[in-house]
Amino acid sequence: MCSEAPISEMGPEAMDFIHGGFTMSHAVGSPKPWQKKFLSSALQGISPTLADSAYWSYINSVIRTHSDSEIRAKLLGIKLGSFIGRFYRRR
């Protein structure tokens, strides 16, 4: 994306920088998905991103970094934030 030289056969969609991703969702910027408060962000007009959803969808794995209750709360926050984001966005 930043160079004219062909570095990779995969484009920006490979990391979900644009829609159509297929390799890995990359959480660019701040706050990161594990720091974000999805409901308060949605009320400020910022919807959850694809990387946010992907992180919390696949977090419940072999190495546990979050409790079950925290995972449930974040997934609920993403659902509510996505719903609010359909009607209210900051532009």
PDB file of N, CA and C in Angstrom:
ATOM      1  N   MET A   1       0.812  -1.198   0.000  1.00  0.00           N
ATOM      2  CA  MET A   1       0.000   0.000   0.000  1.00  0.00           C
ATOM      3  C   MET A   1       0.856   1.262   0.000  1.00  0.00           C
ATOM      4  N   CYS A   2       2.037   1.205   0.604  1.00  0.00           N
ATOM      5  CA  CYS A   2       2.872   2.394   0.741  1.00  0.00           C
ATOM      6  C   CYS A   2       3.993   2.465  -0.279  1.00  0.00           C
ATOM      7  N   SER A   3       4.108   1.466  -1.132  1.00  0.00           N
ATOM      8  CA  SER A   3       5.219   1.413  -2.072  1.00  0.00           C
ATOM      9  C   SER A   3       4.720   0.979  -3.434  1.00  0.00           C
ATOM     10  N   GLU A   4       5.414   1.434  -4.457  1.00  0.00           N
ATOM     11  CA  GLU A   4       5.089   1.013  -5.820  1.00  0.00           C
ATOM     12  C   GLU A   4       5.692  -0.356  -6.131  1.00  0.00           C
ATOM     13  N   ALA A   5       6.682  -0.788  -5.346  1.00  0.00           N
ATOM     14  CA  ALA A   5       7.346  -2.077  -5.571  1.00  0.00           C
ATOM     15  C   ALA A   5       6.436  -3.221  -5.155  1.00  0.00           C
ATOM     16  N   PRO A   6       6.360  -4.264  -5.990  1.00  0.00           N
ATOM     17  CA  PRO A   6       5.526  -5.418  -5.614  1.00  0.00           C
ATOM     18  C   PRO A   6       6.188  -6.224  -4.495  1.00  0.00           C
ATOM     19  N   ILE A   7       5.679  -6.085  -3.305  1.00  0.00           N
ATOM     20  CA  ILE A   7       6.262  -6.754  -2.151  1.00  0.00           C
ATOM     21  C   ILE A   7       5.543  -8.070  -1.863  1.00  0.00           C
ATOM     22  N   SER A   8       4.247  -8.084  -2.073  1.00  0.00           N
ATOM     23  CA  SER A   8       3.452  -9.255  -1.762  1.00  0.00           C
ATOM     24  C   SER A   8       2.368  -9.427  -2.806  1.00  0.00           C
ATOM     25  N   GLU A   9       1.991 -10.665  -3.025  1.00  0.00           N
ATOM     26  CA  GLU A   9       0.888 -10.918  -3.953  1.00  0.00           C
ATOM     27  C   GLU A   9      -0.453 -10.591  -3.324  1.00  0.00           C
ATOM     28  N   MET A  10      -0.466 -10.527  -2.005  1.00  0.00           N
ATOM     29  CA  MET A  10      -1.704 -10.199  -1.311  1.00  0.00           C
ATOM     30  C   MET A  10      -1.818  -8.689  -1.174  1.00  0.00           C
ATOM     31  N   GLY A  11      -3.006  -8.181  -1.383  1.00  0.00           N
ATOM     32  CA  GLY A  11      -3.234  -6.750  -1.263  1.00  0.00           C
ATOM     33  C   GLY A  11      -3.700  -6.375   0.133  1.00  0.00           C
ATOM     34  N   PRO A  12      -4.198  -5.166   0.296  1.00  0.00           N
ATOM     35  CA  PRO A  12      -4.632  -4.692   1.602  1.00  0.00           C
ATOM     36  C   PRO A  12      -5.831  -5.470   2.165  1.00  0.00           C
ATOM     37  N   GLU A  13      -6.559  -6.157   1.293  1.00  0.00           N
ATOM     38  CA  GLU A  13      -7.695  -6.955   1.772  1.00  0.00           C
ATOM     39  C   GLU A  13      -7.244  -8.161   2.590  1.00  0.00           C
ATOM     40  N   ALA A  14      -6.001  -8.588   2.425  1.00  0.00           N
ATOM     41  CA  ALA A  14      -5.504  -9.772   3.139  1.00  0.00           C
ATOM     42  C   ALA A  14      -5.525  -9.571   4.648  1.00  0.00           C
ATOM     43  N   MET A  15      -5.366  -8.333   5.104  1.00  0.00           N
ATOM     44  CA  MET A  15      -5.367  -8.054   6.534  1.00  0.00           C
ATOM     45  C   MET A  15      -6.591  -7.245   6.946  1.00  0.00           C
ATOM     46  N   ASP A  16      -7.637  -7.259   6.131  1.00  0.00           N
ATOM     47  CA  ASP A  16      -8.894  -6.549   6.383  1.00  0.00           C
ATOM     48  C   ASP A  16      -8.732  -5.041   6.467  1.00  0.00           C
ATOM     49  N   PHE A  17      -7.722  -4.477   5.777  1.00  0.00           N
ATOM     50  CA  PHE A  17      -7.634  -3.026   5.687  1.00  0.00           C
ATOM     51  C   PHE A  17      -8.764  -2.504   4.805  1.00  0.00           C
ATOM     52  N   ILE A  18      -9.176  -3.325   3.834  1.00  0.00           N
ATOM     53  CA  ILE A  18     -10.377  -3.068   3.037  1.00  0.00           C
ATOM     54  C   ILE A  18     -11.194  -4.359   3.053  1.00  0.00           C
ATOM     55  N   HIS A  19     -12.460  -4.283   2.671  1.00  0.00           N
ATOM     56  CA  HIS A  19     -13.322  -5.467   2.712  1.00  0.00           C
ATOM     57  C   HIS A  19     -12.829  -6.551   1.756  1.00  0.00           C
ATOM     58  N   GLY A  20     -13.093  -7.787   2.121  1.00  0.00           N
ATOM     59  CA  GLY A  20     -12.708  -8.930   1.314  1.00  0.00           C
ATOM     60  C   GLY A  20     -11.531  -9.682   1.889  1.00  0.00           C
ATOM     61  N   GLY A  21     -11.245  -9.457   3.177  1.00  0.00           N
ATOM     62  CA  GLY A  21     -10.087 -10.079   3.808  1.00  0.00           C
ATOM     63  C   GLY A  21     -10.192 -11.588   3.895  1.00  0.00           C
ATOM     64  N   PHE A  22      -9.014 -12.223   3.909  1.00  0.00           N
ATOM     65  CA  PHE A  22      -9.011 -13.679   3.950  1.00  0.00           C
ATOM     66  C   PHE A  22      -7.838 -14.258   4.725  1.00  0.00           C
ATOM     67  N   THR A  23      -6.896 -13.456   5.169  1.00  0.00           N
ATOM     68  CA  THR A  23      -5.718 -13.989   5.844  1.00  0.00           C
ATOM     69  C   THR A  23      -5.753 -13.717   7.333  1.00  0.00           C
ATOM     70  N   MET A  24      -5.752 -12.444   7.727  1.00  0.00           N
ATOM     71  CA  MET A  24      -5.727 -12.088   9.135  1.00  0.00           C
ATOM     72  C   MET A  24      -6.261 -10.672   9.310  1.00  0.00           C
ATOM     73  N   SER A  25      -7.192 -10.499  10.230  1.00  0.00           N
ATOM     74  CA  SER A  25      -7.651  -9.152  10.551  1.00  0.00           C
ATOM     75  C   SER A  25      -6.610  -8.483  11.428  1.00  0.00           C
ATOM     76  N   HIS A  26      -6.197  -7.298  11.032  1.00  0.00           N
ATOM     77  CA  HIS A  26      -5.156  -6.580  11.765  1.00  0.00           C
ATOM     78  C   HIS A  26      -5.779  -5.354  12.426  1.00  0.00           C
ATOM     79  N   ALA A  27      -5.654  -5.253  13.736  1.00  0.00           N
ATOM     80  CA  ALA A  27      -6.199  -4.122  14.487  1.00  0.00           C
ATOM     81  C   ALA A  27      -5.217  -2.957  14.427  1.00  0.00           C
ATOM     82  N   VAL A  28      -5.478  -2.034  13.527  1.00  0.00           N
ATOM     83  CA  VAL A  28      -4.613  -0.868  13.354  1.00  0.00           C
ATOM     84  C   VAL A  28      -5.121   0.247  14.256  1.00  0.00           C
ATOM     85  N   GLY A  29      -4.206   0.997  14.819  1.00  0.00           N
ATOM     86  CA  GLY A  29      -4.597   2.143  15.624  1.00  0.00           C
ATOM     87  C   GLY A  29      -4.863   1.776  17.074  1.00  0.00           C
ATOM     88  N   SER A  30      -5.496   2.690  17.755  1.00  0.00           N
ATOM     89  CA  SER A  30      -5.753   2.535  19.178  1.00  0.00           C
ATOM     90  C   SER A  30      -7.155   3.034  19.479  1.00  0.00           C
ATOM     91  N   PRO A  31      -7.854   2.489  20.411  1.00  0.00           N
ATOM     92  CA  PRO A  31      -7.497   1.377  21.283  1.00  0.00           C
ATOM     93  C   PRO A  31      -7.592   0.039  20.567  1.00  0.00           C
ATOM     94  N   LYS A  32      -6.847  -0.903  21.049  1.00  0.00           N
ATOM     95  CA  LYS A  32      -6.865  -2.266  20.509  1.00  0.00           C
ATOM     96  C   LYS A  32      -8.145  -2.982  20.963  1.00  0.00           C
ATOM     97  N   PRO A  33      -8.532  -4.074  20.308  1.00  0.00           N
ATOM     98  CA  PRO A  33      -9.789  -4.762  20.642  1.00  0.00           C
ATOM     99  C   PRO A  33      -9.906  -5.181  22.113  1.00  0.00           C
ATOM    100  N   TRP A  34      -8.812  -5.508  22.752  1.00  0.00           N
ATOM    101  CA  TRP A  34      -8.864  -5.942  24.143  1.00  0.00           C
ATOM    102  C   TRP A  34      -8.959  -4.761  25.110  1.00  0.00           C
ATOM    103  N   GLN A  35      -8.794  -3.522  24.600  1.00  0.00           N
ATOM    104  CA  GLN A  35      -8.890  -2.336  25.441  1.00  0.00           C
ATOM    105  C   GLN A  35     -10.176  -1.552  25.204  1.00  0.00           C
ATOM    106  N   LYS A  36     -10.844  -1.812  24.116  1.00  0.00           N
ATOM    107  CA  LYS A  36     -11.980  -1.015  23.679  1.00  0.00           C
ATOM    108  C   LYS A  36     -13.222  -1.238  24.524  1.00  0.00           C
ATOM    109  N   LYS A  37     -13.952  -0.150  24.743  1.00  0.00           N
ATOM    110  CA  LYS A  37     -15.269  -0.205  25.370  1.00  0.00           C
ATOM    111  C   LYS A  37     -16.281   0.017  24.237  1.00  0.00           C
ATOM    112  N   PHE A  38     -16.828  -1.074  23.731  1.00  0.00           N
ATOM    113  CA  PHE A  38     -17.604  -1.043  22.494  1.00  0.00           C
ATOM    114  C   PHE A  38     -18.894  -0.243  22.605  1.00  0.00           C
ATOM    115  N   LEU A  39     -19.580  -0.325  23.715  1.00  0.00           N
ATOM    116  CA  LEU A  39     -20.847   0.390  23.860  1.00  0.00           C
ATOM    117  C   LEU A  39     -20.611   1.894  23.935  1.00  0.00           C
ATOM    118  N   SER A  40     -19.653   2.329  24.734  1.00  0.00           N
ATOM    119  CA  SER A  40     -19.396   3.773  24.818  1.00  0.00           C
ATOM    120  C   SER A  40     -18.826   4.305  23.501  1.00  0.00           C
ATOM    121  N   SER A  41     -18.030   3.518  22.806  1.00  0.00           N
ATOM    122  CA  SER A  41     -17.525   3.931  21.488  1.00  0.00           C
ATOM    123  C   SER A  41     -18.673   4.084  20.494  1.00  0.00           C
ATOM    124  N   ALA A  42     -19.621   3.160  20.534  1.00  0.00           N
ATOM    125  CA  ALA A  42     -20.767   3.226  19.625  1.00  0.00           C
ATOM    126  C   ALA A  42     -21.602   4.468  19.897  1.00  0.00           C
ATOM    127  N   LEU A  43     -21.743   4.832  21.161  1.00  0.00           N
ATOM    128  CA  LEU A  43     -22.503   6.036  21.504  1.00  0.00           C
ATOM    129  C   LEU A  43     -21.767   7.304  21.064  1.00  0.00           C
ATOM    130  N   GLN A  44     -20.474   7.193  20.816  1.00  0.00           N
ATOM    131  CA  GLN A  44     -19.692   8.309  20.274  1.00  0.00           C
ATOM    132  C   GLN A  44     -19.655   8.259  18.751  1.00  0.00           C
ATOM    133  N   GLY A  45     -20.330   7.270  18.157  1.00  0.00           N
ATOM    134  CA  GLY A  45     -20.414   7.167  16.705  1.00  0.00           C
ATOM    135  C   GLY A  45     -19.345   6.305  16.073  1.00  0.00           C
ATOM    136  N   ILE A  46     -18.654   5.488  16.874  1.00  0.00           N
ATOM    137  CA  ILE A  46     -17.588   4.627  16.350  1.00  0.00           C
ATOM    138  C   ILE A  46     -18.004   3.173  16.513  1.00  0.00           C
ATOM    139  N   SER A  47     -18.305   2.511  15.412  1.00  0.00           N
ATOM    140  CA  SER A  47     -18.753   1.119  15.440  1.00  0.00           C
ATOM    141  C   SER A  47     -17.568   0.170  15.617  1.00  0.00           C
ATOM    142  N   PRO A  48     -17.832  -1.058  16.104  1.00  0.00           N
ATOM    143  CA  PRO A  48     -16.769  -2.068  16.165  1.00  0.00           C
ATOM    144  C   PRO A  48     -16.270  -2.395  14.756  1.00  0.00           C
ATOM    145  N   THR A  49     -14.982  -2.668  14.633  1.00  0.00           N
ATOM    146  CA  THR A  49     -14.378  -2.982  13.335  1.00  0.00           C
ATOM    147  C   THR A  49     -14.384  -4.495  13.092  1.00  0.00           C
ATOM    148  N   LEU A  50     -14.009  -4.883  11.884  1.00  0.00           N
ATOM    149  CA  LEU A  50     -13.868  -6.308  11.571  1.00  0.00           C
ATOM    150  C   LEU A  50     -12.812  -6.958  12.454  1.00  0.00           C
ATOM    151  N   ALA A  51     -11.718  -6.244  12.711  1.00  0.00           N
ATOM    152  CA  ALA A  51     -10.653  -6.782  13.563  1.00  0.00           C
ATOM    153  C   ALA A  51     -11.137  -6.966  14.998  1.00  0.00           C
ATOM    154  N   ASP A  52     -11.968  -6.054  15.495  1.00  0.00           N
ATOM    155  CA  ASP A  52     -12.537  -6.190  16.836  1.00  0.00           C
ATOM    156  C   ASP A  52     -13.359  -7.473  16.936  1.00  0.00           C
ATOM    157  N   SER A  53     -14.236  -7.657  15.974  1.00  0.00           N
ATOM    158  CA  SER A  53     -15.097  -8.854  15.972  1.00  0.00           C
ATOM    159  C   SER A  53     -14.279 -10.131  15.850  1.00  0.00           C
ATOM    160  N   ALA A  54     -13.287 -10.121  14.975  1.00  0.00           N
ATOM    161  CA  ALA A  54     -12.459 -11.308  14.779  1.00  0.00           C
ATOM    162  C   ALA A  54     -11.683 -11.651  16.043  1.00  0.00           C
ATOM    163  N   TYR A  55     -11.109 -10.646  16.697  1.00  0.00           N
ATOM    164  CA  TYR A  55     -10.338 -10.892  17.918  1.00  0.00           C
ATOM    165  C   TYR A  55     -11.191 -11.581  18.976  1.00  0.00           C
ATOM    166  N   TRP A  56     -12.368 -11.030  19.249  1.00  0.00           N
ATOM    167  CA  TRP A  56     -13.200 -11.595  20.311  1.00  0.00           C
ATOM    168  C   TRP A  56     -13.913 -12.881  19.887  1.00  0.00           C
ATOM    169  N   SER A  57     -14.059 -13.126  18.613  1.00  0.00           N
ATOM    170  CA  SER A  57     -14.664 -14.380  18.151  1.00  0.00           C
ATOM    171  C   SER A  57     -13.724 -15.568  18.321  1.00  0.00           C
ATOM    172  N   TYR A  58     -12.415 -15.310  18.188  1.00  0.00           N
ATOM    173  CA  TYR A  58     -11.440 -16.401  18.220  1.00  0.00           C
ATOM    174  C   TYR A  58     -10.588 -16.432  19.486  1.00  0.00           C
ATOM    175  N   ILE A  59     -10.935 -15.633  20.484  1.00  0.00           N
ATOM    176  CA  ILE A  59     -10.103 -15.534  21.683  1.00  0.00           C
ATOM    177  C   ILE A  59     -10.237 -16.748  22.607  1.00  0.00           C
ATOM    178  N   ASN A  60     -11.343 -17.438  22.547  1.00  0.00           N
ATOM    179  CA  ASN A  60     -11.606 -18.553  23.462  1.00  0.00           C
ATOM    180  C   ASN A  60     -10.912 -19.806  22.934  1.00  0.00           C
ATOM    181  N   SER A  61      -9.619 -19.907  23.197  1.00  0.00           N
ATOM    182  CA  SER A  61      -8.787 -20.933  22.593  1.00  0.00           C
ATOM    183  C   SER A  61      -7.986 -21.669  23.658  1.00  0.00           C
ATOM    184  N   VAL A  62      -6.922 -22.330  23.260  1.00  0.00           N
ATOM    185  CA  VAL A  62      -6.110 -23.146  24.165  1.00  0.00           C
ATOM    186  C   VAL A  62      -5.472 -22.300  25.266  1.00  0.00           C
ATOM    187  N   ILE A  63      -4.858 -21.200  24.887  1.00  0.00           N
ATOM    188  CA  ILE A  63      -4.241 -20.307  25.873  1.00  0.00           C
ATOM    189  C   ILE A  63      -5.280 -19.260  26.268  1.00  0.00           C
ATOM    190  N   ARG A  64      -5.731 -19.327  27.505  1.00  0.00           N
ATOM    191  CA  ARG A  64      -6.800 -18.442  27.987  1.00  0.00           C
ATOM    192  C   ARG A  64      -6.213 -17.126  28.472  1.00  0.00           C
ATOM    193  N   THR A  65      -6.564 -16.028  27.840  1.00  0.00           N
ATOM    194  CA  THR A  65      -6.093 -14.712  28.252  1.00  0.00           C
ATOM    195  C   THR A  65      -7.196 -13.858  28.870  1.00  0.00           C
ATOM    196  N   HIS A  66      -8.447 -14.297  28.726  1.00  0.00           N
ATOM    197  CA  HIS A  66      -9.584 -13.567  29.268  1.00  0.00           C
ATOM    198  C   HIS A  66     -10.552 -14.555  29.910  1.00  0.00           C
ATOM    199  N   SER A  67     -11.286 -14.071  30.898  1.00  0.00           N
ATOM    200  CA  SER A  67     -12.271 -14.929  31.566  1.00  0.00           C
ATOM    201  C   SER A  67     -13.503 -15.101  30.675  1.00  0.00           C
ATOM    202  N   ASP A  68     -14.283 -16.143  30.960  1.00  0.00           N
ATOM    203  CA  ASP A  68     -15.514 -16.380  30.194  1.00  0.00           C
ATOM    204  C   ASP A  68     -16.461 -15.194  30.297  1.00  0.00           C
ATOM    205  N   SER A  69     -16.575 -14.612  31.492  1.00  0.00           N
ATOM    206  CA  SER A  69     -17.497 -13.484  31.670  1.00  0.00           C
ATOM    207  C   SER A  69     -17.025 -12.259  30.884  1.00  0.00           C
ATOM    208  N   GLU A  70     -15.717 -12.031  30.819  1.00  0.00           N
ATOM    209  CA  GLU A  70     -15.210 -10.901  30.041  1.00  0.00           C
ATOM    210  C   GLU A  70     -15.456 -11.116  28.550  1.00  0.00           C
ATOM    211  N   ILE A  71     -15.258 -12.335  28.073  1.00  0.00           N
ATOM    212  CA  ILE A  71     -15.508 -12.645  26.664  1.00  0.00           C
ATOM    213  C   ILE A  71     -16.983 -12.434  26.332  1.00  0.00           C
ATOM    214  N   ARG A  72     -17.872 -12.938  27.187  1.00  0.00           N
ATOM    215  CA  ARG A  72     -19.313 -12.756  26.958  1.00  0.00           C
ATOM    216  C   ARG A  72     -19.681 -11.278  26.949  1.00  0.00           C
ATOM    217  N   ALA A  73     -19.129 -10.510  27.879  1.00  0.00           N
ATOM    218  CA  ALA A  73     -19.431  -9.076  27.956  1.00  0.00           C
ATOM    219  C   ALA A  73     -18.941  -8.344  26.703  1.00  0.00           C
ATOM    220  N   LYS A  74     -17.751  -8.660  26.241  1.00  0.00           N
ATOM    221  CA  LYS A  74     -17.207  -8.003  25.046  1.00  0.00           C
ATOM    222  C   LYS A  74     -18.009  -8.374  23.798  1.00  0.00           C
ATOM    223  N   LEU A  75     -18.390  -9.662  23.668  1.00  0.00           N
ATOM    224  CA  LEU A  75     -19.199 -10.073  22.514  1.00  0.00           C
ATOM    225  C   LEU A  75     -20.556  -9.384  22.518  1.00  0.00           C
ATOM    226  N   LEU A  76     -21.149  -9.231  23.699  1.00  0.00           N
ATOM    227  CA  LEU A  76     -22.415  -8.507  23.807  1.00  0.00           C
ATOM    228  C   LEU A  76     -22.195  -7.041  23.439  1.00  0.00           C
ATOM    229  N   GLY A  77     -21.101  -6.445  23.913  1.00  0.00           N
ATOM    230  CA  GLY A  77     -20.782  -5.062  23.567  1.00  0.00           C
ATOM    231  C   GLY A  77     -20.611  -4.863  22.070  1.00  0.00           C
ATOM    232  N   ILE A  78     -19.980  -5.837  21.408  1.00  0.00           N
ATOM    233  CA  ILE A  78     -19.809  -5.761  19.953  1.00  0.00           C
ATOM    234  C   ILE A  78     -21.163  -5.826  19.255  1.00  0.00           C
ATOM    235  N   LYS A  79     -22.034  -6.721  19.706  1.00  0.00           N
ATOM    236  CA  LYS A  79     -23.366  -6.826  19.089  1.00  0.00           C
ATOM    237  C   LYS A  79     -24.165  -5.543  19.273  1.00  0.00           C
ATOM    238  N   LEU A  80     -24.163  -5.013  20.495  1.00  0.00           N
ATOM    239  CA  LEU A  80     -24.896  -3.770  20.751  1.00  0.00           C
ATOM    240  C   LEU A  80     -24.261  -2.594  20.002  1.00  0.00           C
ATOM    241  N   GLY A  81     -22.916  -2.545  19.989  1.00  0.00           N
ATOM    242  CA  GLY A  81     -22.226  -1.480  19.266  1.00  0.00           C
ATOM    243  C   GLY A  81     -22.492  -1.529  17.777  1.00  0.00           C
ATOM    244  N   SER A  82     -22.547  -2.722  17.209  1.00  0.00           N
ATOM    245  CA  SER A  82     -22.850  -2.881  15.780  1.00  0.00           C
ATOM    246  C   SER A  82     -24.277  -2.442  15.483  1.00  0.00           C
ATOM    247  N   PHE A  83     -25.204  -2.781  16.384  1.00  0.00           N
ATOM    248  CA  PHE A  83     -26.601  -2.382  16.205  1.00  0.00           C
ATOM    249  C   PHE A  83     -26.730  -0.859  16.244  1.00  0.00           C
ATOM    250  N   ILE A  84     -26.119  -0.236  17.225  1.00  0.00           N
ATOM    251  CA  ILE A  84     -26.160   1.229  17.337  1.00  0.00           C
ATOM    252  C   ILE A  84     -25.493   1.864  16.120  1.00  0.00           C
ATOM    253  N   GLY A  85     -24.392   1.268  15.660  1.00  0.00           N
ATOM    254  CA  GLY A  85     -23.659   1.800  14.522  1.00  0.00           C
ATOM    255  C   GLY A  85     -24.437   1.790  13.218  1.00  0.00           C
ATOM    256  N   ARG A  86     -25.471   0.988  13.136  1.00  0.00           N
ATOM    257  CA  ARG A  86     -26.302   0.976  11.931  1.00  0.00           C
ATOM    258  C   ARG A  86     -27.120   2.246  11.803  1.00  0.00           C
ATOM    259  N   PHE A  87     -27.358   2.906  12.940  1.00  0.00           N
ATOM    260  CA  PHE A  87     -28.218   4.092  12.947  1.00  0.00           C
ATOM    261  C   PHE A  87     -27.459   5.376  13.247  1.00  0.00           C
ATOM    262  N   TYR A  88     -26.329   5.256  13.911  1.00  0.00           N
ATOM    263  CA  TYR A  88     -25.594   6.436  14.376  1.00  0.00           C
ATOM    264  C   TYR A  88     -24.116   6.271  14.105  1.00  0.00           C
ATOM    265  N   ARG A  89     -23.556   7.170  13.287  1.00  0.00           N
ATOM    266  CA  ARG A  89     -22.132   7.150  12.972  1.00  0.00           C
ATOM    267  C   ARG A  89     -21.579   8.562  12.966  1.00  0.00           C
ATOM    268  N   ARG A  90     -20.359   8.661  13.404  1.00  0.00           N
ATOM    269  CA  ARG A  90     -19.642   9.928  13.339  1.00  0.00           C
ATOM    270  C   ARG A  90     -18.970  10.013  11.977  1.00  0.00           C
ATOM    271  N   ARG A  91     -19.181  11.061  11.271  1.00  0.00           N
ATOM    272  CA  ARG A  91     -18.565  11.243   9.942  1.00  0.00           C
ATOM    273  C   ARG A  91     -17.884  12.564   9.867  1.00  0.00           C
TER     274      ARG A  91
END
